Short mmCIF file of C-alpha atoms in Angstrom, two decimals:
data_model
loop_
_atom_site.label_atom_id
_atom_site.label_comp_id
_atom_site.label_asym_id
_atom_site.label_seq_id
_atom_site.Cartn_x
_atom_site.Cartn_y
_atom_site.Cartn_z
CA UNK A 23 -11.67 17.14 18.61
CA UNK A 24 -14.50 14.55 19.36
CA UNK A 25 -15.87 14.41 22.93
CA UNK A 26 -15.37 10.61 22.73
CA UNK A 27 -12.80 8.35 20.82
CA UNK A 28 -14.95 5.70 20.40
CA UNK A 29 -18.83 5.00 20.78
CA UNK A 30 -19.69 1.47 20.56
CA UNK A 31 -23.12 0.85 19.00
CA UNK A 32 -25.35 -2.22 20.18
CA UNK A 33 -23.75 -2.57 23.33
CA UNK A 34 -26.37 -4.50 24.81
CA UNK A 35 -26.27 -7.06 22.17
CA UNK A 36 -24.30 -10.13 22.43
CA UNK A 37 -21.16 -9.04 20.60
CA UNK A 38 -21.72 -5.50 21.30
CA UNK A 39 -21.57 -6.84 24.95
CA UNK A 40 -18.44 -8.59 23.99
CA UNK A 41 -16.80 -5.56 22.44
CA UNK A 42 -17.29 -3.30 25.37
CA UNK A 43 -15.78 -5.76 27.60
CA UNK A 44 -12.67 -6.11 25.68
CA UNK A 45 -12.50 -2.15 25.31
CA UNK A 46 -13.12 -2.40 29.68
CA UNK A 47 -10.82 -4.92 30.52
CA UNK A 48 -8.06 -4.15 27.86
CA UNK A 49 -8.02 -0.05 27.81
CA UNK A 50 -9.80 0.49 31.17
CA UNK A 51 -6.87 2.81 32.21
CA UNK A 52 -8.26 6.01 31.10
CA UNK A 53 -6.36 6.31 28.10
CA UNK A 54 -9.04 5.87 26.03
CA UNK A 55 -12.45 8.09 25.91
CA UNK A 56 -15.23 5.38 25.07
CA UNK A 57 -18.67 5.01 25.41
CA UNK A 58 -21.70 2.21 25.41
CA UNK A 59 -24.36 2.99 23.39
CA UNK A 60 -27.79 1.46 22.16
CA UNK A 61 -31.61 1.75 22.72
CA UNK A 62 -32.48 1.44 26.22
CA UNK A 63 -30.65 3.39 29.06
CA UNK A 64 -31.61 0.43 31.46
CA UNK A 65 -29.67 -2.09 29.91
CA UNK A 66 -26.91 -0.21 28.84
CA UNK A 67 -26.60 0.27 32.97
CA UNK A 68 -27.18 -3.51 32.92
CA UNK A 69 -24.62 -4.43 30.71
CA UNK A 70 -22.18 -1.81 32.48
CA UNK A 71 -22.00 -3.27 35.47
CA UNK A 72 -22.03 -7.34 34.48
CA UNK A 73 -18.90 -6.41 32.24
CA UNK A 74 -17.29 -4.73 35.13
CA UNK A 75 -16.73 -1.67 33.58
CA UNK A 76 -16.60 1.47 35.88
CA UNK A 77 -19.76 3.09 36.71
CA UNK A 78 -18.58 6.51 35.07
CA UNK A 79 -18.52 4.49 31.75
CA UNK A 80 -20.96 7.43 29.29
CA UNK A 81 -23.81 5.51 28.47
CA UNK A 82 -25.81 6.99 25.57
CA UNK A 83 -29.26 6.31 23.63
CA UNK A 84 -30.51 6.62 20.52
CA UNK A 85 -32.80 4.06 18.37
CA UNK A 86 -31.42 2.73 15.18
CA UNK A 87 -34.57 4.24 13.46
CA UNK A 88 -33.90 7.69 14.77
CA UNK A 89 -31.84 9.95 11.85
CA UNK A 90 -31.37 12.88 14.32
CA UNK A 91 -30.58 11.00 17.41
CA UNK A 92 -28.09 9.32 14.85
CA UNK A 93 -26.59 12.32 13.84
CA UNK A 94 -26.14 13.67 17.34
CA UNK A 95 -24.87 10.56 18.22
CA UNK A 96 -22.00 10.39 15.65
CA UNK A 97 -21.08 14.21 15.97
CA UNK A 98 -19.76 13.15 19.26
CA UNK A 99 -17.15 10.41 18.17
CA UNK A 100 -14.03 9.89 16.44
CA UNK A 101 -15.16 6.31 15.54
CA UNK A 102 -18.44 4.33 15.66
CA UNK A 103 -18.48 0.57 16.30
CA UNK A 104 -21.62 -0.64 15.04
CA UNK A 105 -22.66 -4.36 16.01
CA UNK A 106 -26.35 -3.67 15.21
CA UNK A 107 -27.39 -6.23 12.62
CA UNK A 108 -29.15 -7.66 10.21
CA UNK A 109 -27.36 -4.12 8.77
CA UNK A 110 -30.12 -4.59 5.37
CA UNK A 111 -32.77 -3.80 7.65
CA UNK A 112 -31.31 -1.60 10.74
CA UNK A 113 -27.58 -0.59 9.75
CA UNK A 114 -28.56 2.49 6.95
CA UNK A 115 -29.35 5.30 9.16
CA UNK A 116 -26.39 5.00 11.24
CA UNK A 117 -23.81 4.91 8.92
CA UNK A 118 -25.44 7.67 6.83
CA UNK A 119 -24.82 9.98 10.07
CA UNK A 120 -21.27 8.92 10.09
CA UNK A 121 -20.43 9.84 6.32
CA UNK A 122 -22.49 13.22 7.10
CA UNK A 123 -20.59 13.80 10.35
CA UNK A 124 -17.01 12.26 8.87
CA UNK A 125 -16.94 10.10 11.43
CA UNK A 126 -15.28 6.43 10.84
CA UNK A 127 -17.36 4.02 11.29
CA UNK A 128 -16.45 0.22 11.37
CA UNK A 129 -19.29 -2.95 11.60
CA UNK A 130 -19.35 -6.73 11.10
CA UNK A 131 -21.11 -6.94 7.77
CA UNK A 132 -21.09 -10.38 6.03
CA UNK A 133 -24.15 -9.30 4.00
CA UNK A 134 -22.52 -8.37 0.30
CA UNK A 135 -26.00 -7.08 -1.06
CA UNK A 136 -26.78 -4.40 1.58
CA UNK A 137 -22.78 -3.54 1.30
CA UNK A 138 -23.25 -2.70 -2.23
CA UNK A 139 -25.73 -0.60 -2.13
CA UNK A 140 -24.45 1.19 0.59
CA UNK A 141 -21.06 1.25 -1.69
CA UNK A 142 -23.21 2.81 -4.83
CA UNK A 143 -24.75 4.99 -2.62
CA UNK A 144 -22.57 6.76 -0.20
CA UNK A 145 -19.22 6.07 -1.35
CA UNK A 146 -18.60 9.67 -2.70
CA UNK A 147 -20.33 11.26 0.36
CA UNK A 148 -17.88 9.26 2.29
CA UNK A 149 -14.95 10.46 0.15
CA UNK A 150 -16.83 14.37 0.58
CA UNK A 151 -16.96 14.30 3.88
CA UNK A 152 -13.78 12.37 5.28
CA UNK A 153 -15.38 9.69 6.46
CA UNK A 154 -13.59 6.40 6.52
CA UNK A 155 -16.60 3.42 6.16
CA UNK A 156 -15.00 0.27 6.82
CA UNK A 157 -16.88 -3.02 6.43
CA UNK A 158 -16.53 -6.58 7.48
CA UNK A 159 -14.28 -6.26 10.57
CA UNK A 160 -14.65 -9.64 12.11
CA UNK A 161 -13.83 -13.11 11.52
CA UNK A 162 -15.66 -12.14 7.94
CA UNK A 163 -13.46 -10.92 6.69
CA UNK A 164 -10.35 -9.89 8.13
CA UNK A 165 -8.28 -12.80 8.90
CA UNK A 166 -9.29 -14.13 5.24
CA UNK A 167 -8.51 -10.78 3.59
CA UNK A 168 -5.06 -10.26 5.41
CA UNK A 169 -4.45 -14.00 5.07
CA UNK A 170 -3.97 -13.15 1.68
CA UNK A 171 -2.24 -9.86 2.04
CA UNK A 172 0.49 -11.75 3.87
CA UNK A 173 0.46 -14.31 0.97
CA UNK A 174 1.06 -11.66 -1.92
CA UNK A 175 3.42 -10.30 -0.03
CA UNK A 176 5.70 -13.28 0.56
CA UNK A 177 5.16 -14.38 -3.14
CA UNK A 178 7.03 -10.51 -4.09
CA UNK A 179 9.65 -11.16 -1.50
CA UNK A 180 10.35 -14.67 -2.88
CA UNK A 181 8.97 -14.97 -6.21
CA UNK A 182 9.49 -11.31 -7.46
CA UNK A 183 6.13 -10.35 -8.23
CA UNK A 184 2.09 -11.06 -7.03
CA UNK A 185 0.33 -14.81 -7.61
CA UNK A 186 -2.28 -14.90 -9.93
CA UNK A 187 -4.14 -17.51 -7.97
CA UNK A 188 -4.25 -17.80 -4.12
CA UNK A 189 -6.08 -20.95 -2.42
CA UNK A 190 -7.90 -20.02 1.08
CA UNK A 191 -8.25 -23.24 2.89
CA UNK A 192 -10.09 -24.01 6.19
CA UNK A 193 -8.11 -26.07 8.13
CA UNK A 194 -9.09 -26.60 10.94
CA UNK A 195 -12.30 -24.27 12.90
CA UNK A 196 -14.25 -24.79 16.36
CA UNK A 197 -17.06 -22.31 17.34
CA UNK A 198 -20.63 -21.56 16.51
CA UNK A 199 -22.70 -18.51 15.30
CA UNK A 200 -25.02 -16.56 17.20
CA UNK A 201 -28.36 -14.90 16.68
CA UNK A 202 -27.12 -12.02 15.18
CA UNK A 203 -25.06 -14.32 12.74
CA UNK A 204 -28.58 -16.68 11.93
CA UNK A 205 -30.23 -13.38 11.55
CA UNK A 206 -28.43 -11.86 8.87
CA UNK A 207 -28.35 -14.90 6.79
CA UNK A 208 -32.17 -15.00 7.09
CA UNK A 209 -32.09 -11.88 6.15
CA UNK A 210 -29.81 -12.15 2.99
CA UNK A 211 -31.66 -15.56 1.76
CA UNK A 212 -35.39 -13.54 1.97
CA UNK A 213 -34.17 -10.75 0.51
CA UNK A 214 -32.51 -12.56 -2.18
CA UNK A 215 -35.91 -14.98 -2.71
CA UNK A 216 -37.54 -11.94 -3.86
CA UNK A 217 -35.08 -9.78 -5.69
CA UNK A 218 -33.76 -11.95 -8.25
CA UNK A 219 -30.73 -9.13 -9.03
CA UNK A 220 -29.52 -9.88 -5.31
CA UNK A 221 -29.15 -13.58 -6.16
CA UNK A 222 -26.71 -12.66 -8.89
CA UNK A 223 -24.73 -10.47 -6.83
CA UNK A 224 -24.44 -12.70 -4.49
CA UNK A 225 -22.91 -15.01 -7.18
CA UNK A 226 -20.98 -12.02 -8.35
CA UNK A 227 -17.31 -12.68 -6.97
CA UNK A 228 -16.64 -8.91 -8.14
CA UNK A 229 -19.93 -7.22 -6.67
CA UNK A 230 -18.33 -5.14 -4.31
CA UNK A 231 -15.92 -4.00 -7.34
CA UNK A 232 -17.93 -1.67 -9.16
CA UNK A 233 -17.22 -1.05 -12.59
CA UNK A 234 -14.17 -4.38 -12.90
CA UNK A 235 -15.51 -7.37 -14.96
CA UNK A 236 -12.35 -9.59 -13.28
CA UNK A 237 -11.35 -13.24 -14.37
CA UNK A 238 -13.42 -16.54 -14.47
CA UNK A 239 -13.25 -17.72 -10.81
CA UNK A 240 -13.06 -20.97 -9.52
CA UNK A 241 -16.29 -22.34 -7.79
CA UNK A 242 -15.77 -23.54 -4.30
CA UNK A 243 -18.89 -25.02 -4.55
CA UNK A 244 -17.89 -28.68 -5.61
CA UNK A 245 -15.99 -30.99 -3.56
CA UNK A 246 -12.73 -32.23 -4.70
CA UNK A 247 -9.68 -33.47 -3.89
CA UNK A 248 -6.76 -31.05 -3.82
CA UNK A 249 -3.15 -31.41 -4.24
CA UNK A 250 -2.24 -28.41 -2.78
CA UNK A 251 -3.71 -29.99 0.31
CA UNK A 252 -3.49 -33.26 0.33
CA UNK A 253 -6.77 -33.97 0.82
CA UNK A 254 -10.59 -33.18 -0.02
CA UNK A 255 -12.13 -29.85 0.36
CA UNK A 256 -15.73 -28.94 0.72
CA UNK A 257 -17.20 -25.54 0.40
CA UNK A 258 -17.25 -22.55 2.77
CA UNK A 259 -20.43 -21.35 3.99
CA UNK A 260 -18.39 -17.74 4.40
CA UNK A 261 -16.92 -17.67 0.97
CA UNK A 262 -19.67 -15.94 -0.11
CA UNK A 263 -18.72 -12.50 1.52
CA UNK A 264 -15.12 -13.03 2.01
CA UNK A 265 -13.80 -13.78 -1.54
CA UNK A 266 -15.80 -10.54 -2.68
CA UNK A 267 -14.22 -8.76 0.44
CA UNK A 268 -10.30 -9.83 -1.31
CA UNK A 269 -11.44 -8.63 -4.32
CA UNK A 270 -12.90 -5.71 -3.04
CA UNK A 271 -9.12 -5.23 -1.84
CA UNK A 272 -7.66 -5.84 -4.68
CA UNK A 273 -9.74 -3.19 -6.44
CA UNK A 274 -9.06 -0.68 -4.18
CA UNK A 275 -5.84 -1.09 -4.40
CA UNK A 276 -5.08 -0.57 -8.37
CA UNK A 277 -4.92 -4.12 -8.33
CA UNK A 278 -1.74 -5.25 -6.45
CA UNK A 279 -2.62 -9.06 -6.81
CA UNK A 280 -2.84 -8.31 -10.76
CA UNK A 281 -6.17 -7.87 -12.89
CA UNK A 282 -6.14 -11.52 -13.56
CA UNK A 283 -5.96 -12.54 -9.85
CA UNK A 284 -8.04 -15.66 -9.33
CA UNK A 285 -9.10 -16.47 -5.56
CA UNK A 286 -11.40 -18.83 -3.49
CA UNK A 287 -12.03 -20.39 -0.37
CA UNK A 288 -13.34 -24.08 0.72
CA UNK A 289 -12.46 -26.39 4.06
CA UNK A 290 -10.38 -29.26 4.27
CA UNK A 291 -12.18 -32.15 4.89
CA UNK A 292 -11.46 -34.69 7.68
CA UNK A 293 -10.12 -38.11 7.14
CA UNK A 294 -7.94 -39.43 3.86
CA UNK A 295 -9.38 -40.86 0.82
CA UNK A 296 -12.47 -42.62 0.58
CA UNK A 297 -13.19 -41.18 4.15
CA UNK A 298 -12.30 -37.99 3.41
CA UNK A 299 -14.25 -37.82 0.09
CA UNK A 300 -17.78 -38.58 2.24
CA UNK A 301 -16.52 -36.31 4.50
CA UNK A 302 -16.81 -33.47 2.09
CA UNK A 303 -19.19 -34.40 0.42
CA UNK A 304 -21.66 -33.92 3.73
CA UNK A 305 -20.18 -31.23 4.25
CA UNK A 306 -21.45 -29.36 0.94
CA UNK A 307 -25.20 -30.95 1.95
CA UNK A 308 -24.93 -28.93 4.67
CA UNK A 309 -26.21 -25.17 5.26
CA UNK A 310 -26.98 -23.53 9.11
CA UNK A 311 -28.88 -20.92 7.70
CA UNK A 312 -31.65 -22.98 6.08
CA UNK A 313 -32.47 -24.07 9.36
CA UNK A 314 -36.20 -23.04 10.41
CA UNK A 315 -35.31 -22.23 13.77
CA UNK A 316 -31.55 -21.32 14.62
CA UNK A 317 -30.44 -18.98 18.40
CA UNK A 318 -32.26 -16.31 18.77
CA UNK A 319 -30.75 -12.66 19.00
CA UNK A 320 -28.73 -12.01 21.92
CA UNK A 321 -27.88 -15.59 21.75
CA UNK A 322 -24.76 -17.41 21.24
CA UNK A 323 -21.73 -19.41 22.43
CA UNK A 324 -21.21 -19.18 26.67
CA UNK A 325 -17.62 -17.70 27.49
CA UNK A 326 -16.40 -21.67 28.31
CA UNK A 327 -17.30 -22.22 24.35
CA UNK A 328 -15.57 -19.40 22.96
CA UNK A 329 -12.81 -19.42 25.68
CA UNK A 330 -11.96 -23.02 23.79
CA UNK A 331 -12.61 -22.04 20.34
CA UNK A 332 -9.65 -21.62 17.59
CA UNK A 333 -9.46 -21.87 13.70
CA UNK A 334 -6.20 -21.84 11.41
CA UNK A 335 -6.13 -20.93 7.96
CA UNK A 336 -4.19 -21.57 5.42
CA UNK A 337 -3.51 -19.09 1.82
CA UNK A 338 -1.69 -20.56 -1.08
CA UNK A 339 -0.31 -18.57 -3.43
CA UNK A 340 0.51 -20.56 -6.80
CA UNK A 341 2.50 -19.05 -9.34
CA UNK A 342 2.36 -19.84 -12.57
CA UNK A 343 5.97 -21.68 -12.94
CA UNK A 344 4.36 -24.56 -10.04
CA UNK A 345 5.96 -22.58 -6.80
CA UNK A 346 4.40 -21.64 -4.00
CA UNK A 347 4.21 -20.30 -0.79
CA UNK A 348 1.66 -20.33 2.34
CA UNK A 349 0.08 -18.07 4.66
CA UNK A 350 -0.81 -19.42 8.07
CA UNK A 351 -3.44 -17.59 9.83
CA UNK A 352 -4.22 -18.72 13.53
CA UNK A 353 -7.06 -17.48 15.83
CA UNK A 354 -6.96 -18.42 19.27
CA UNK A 355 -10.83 -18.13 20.40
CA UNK A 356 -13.83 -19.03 18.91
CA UNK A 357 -13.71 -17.41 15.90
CA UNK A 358 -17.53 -15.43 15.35
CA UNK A 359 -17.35 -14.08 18.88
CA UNK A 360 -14.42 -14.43 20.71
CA UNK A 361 -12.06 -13.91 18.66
CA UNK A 362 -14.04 -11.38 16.08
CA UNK A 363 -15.10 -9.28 19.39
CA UNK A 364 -11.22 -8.22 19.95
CA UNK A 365 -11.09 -7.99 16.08
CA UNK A 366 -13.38 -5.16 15.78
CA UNK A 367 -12.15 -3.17 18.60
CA UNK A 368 -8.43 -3.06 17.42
CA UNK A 369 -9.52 -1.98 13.63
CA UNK A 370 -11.54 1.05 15.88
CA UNK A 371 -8.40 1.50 17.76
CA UNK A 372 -6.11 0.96 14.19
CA UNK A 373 -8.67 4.04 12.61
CA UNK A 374 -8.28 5.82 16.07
CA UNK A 375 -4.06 6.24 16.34
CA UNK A 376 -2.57 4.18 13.23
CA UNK A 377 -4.04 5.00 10.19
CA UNK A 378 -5.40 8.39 8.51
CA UNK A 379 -6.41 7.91 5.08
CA UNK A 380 -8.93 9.53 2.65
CA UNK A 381 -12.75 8.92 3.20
CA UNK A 382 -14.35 6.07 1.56
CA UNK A 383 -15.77 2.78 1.48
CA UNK A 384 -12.67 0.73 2.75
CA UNK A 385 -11.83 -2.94 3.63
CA UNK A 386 -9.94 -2.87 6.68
CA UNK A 387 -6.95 -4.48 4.38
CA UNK A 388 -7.02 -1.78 2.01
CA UNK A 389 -6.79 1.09 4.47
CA UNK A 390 -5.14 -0.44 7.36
CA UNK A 391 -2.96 -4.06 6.23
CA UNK A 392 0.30 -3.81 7.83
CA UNK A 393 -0.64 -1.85 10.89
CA UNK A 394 -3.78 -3.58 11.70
CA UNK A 395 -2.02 -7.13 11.11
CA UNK A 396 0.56 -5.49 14.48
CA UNK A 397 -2.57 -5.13 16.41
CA UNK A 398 -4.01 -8.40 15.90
CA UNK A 399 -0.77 -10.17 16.71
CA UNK A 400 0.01 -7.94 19.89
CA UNK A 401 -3.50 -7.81 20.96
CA UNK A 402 -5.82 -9.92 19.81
CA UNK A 403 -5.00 -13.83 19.81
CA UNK A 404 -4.13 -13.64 15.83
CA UNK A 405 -1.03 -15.14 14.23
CA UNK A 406 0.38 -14.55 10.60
CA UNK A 407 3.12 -16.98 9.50
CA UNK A 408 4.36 -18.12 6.23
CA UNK A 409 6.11 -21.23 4.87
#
């Protein structure tokens, strides 16, 4: 039996910080055997005592550079919580100790080129070892990815069998991005500006489905109006890693959505008709992460921002005959901190006491759907609704 049930990994960063304030305030009863980790001893202390978490909370060190410290590290804990990013340039070492150690490891990765390598090489150490590698447990991707879930699922229960196309649509979304967040786009844009195979995986809808040549997908990239709506839609900076995330899913899953399964993701735009059409259209003009200069790491939203934050989400499945039904997904904090803080620590908790499973490179959805979707309703500010 690990010595601790879960380690949490850059816990001095600014949703590491987050995470280990959630796990302090939420399962501070002794229950649960966690412990703050990171780089420097003296802010881990730091960080201890601003959270207000009590002063026997294990605090333990080791650099993300480190392979041994690493290993040592991970041999210690049932799961590892890793909010160390840009993961293409520090997340590798780490989660290579957890498949060696079979320890399950869970991150916030929205950066689909460093995922796929790490997929192609370490997914059958993973499976070896026990080790259940989950990706992409914040607001990208788990509210998208489940969004869907609950869609397919209420298009069996009504329809009698999956939607070939589901719609994700952004309807309404207040919060910002942090350092981290500006960061790992950087990151993904340089790397892709000099590797010109990244570029087409990151236009690969399917890249993080090795081996599946799916369907022709639809673009997200253009603004148009659309009836399912009601209105004009724009595109989604985080369709990028999500719709590859639902596919990823899908293909883990045999394909439950069906081989032909068609899926993307774009906001609503504000306003009706002429207004709304400008609306999106300066909305597609627009990018964050071309920015020069953007927060700094560490940075991001106060508590007051994310305390007011929210986003809802809508999934429409369309079935071939013209019917439909919709997924609601609501989040009631900002949703890159806030809200994706508590997401993180109840898929650790979900890999901790709800789920076993075989090792592997897993989406939370594939591994974890129905009891993971309990956690976030009873715990974490999420709703899942359909009409």
């Amino acid at each position: 039996m690990a010595e601790f049930d879960i380690i949490v990994y850059g816990a001095t960063g600014f949703t590491g910080r987050l995470v280990a304030e959630y796990l302090a305030q939420a399962y501070g009863d002794g229950a649960l055997k966690w412990a703050m980790a990171g780089r420097s001893l003296t802010k881990l202390e730091q960080v201890r005592d601003e959270i207000g978490a009590p002063a026997d909370t294990p605090l333990l060190t080791a650099n993300a550079d480190d392979p041994a410290a690493l290993r040592a590290l991970t041999a210690r804990a049932a799961v590892v919580v890793t909010t160390v990013g840009p993961y293409q340039l520090y997340g590798e070492p780490l989660l290579a100790a957890c498949v060696e150690t079979g320890t399950a490891y869970c991150d916030l990765c929205g950066e689909p080129n460093w995922m796929a390598q790490m997929i192609a090489k370490y997914e059958d150490a993973a499976k070896a070892s026990g080790a259940r590698i989950v990706f992409s447990c914040g607001f990208d991707s788990i509210p998208f990815d489940l969004g869907v879930w609950v869609a397919e699922q209420a298009a069996v229960a009504r329809f009698g069998k999956p939607a070939p196309r589901v719609k994700g649509r952004i309807r309404a979304m207040k919060g910002t991005f942090s350092g981290g967040t500006f960061a790992s786009g950087k990151a993904s844009m340089a790397a892709a500006a000099k590797d010109p195979s990244i570029l087409k995986l990151m236009i690969d809808p399917f890249a993080l489905a090795p081996g599946f040549a799916g369907p022709h997908q639809p673009n997200g990239m253009i603004p148009h109006y659309d009836e399912a709506v009601g209105g004009w839609v724009a595109p989604f900076m985080m369709a990028v890693i999500n719709t590859k995330n639902v596919h990823r899913t899908n293909f883990l899953g045999g394909h439950p959505y069906g081989a032909d399964f068609q899926y993307d993701e774009m906001m609503i735009a504000p306003g009706l008709g002429d207004i709304g059409k400008a609306a999106a259209e300066a909305i597609a003009k627009l990018n964050p992460m071309t920015a020069d200069k953007g927060p700094a790491p560490g940075e991001g939203p106060s508590k007051e921002e994310r305390e007011s934050g929210y986003y809802e989400l809508d999934f429409i499945a369309e079935m071939r005959t013209g019917e439909s039904v919709t997924a609601t997904v609501k989040g009631d904090k900002d949703p890159g901190y806030g809200s994706t803080s508590k997401m993180i620590a109840e898929t650790a908790l979900c890999l901790l006491r709800d789920v076993a499973g075989e090792g592997g490179i897993w989406t939370p959805t594939a591994l974890m759907a129905e009891p993971l979707k309990k956690r976030l309703e009873a715990n974490a500010g999420l709703s899942f609704t359909v009409a």
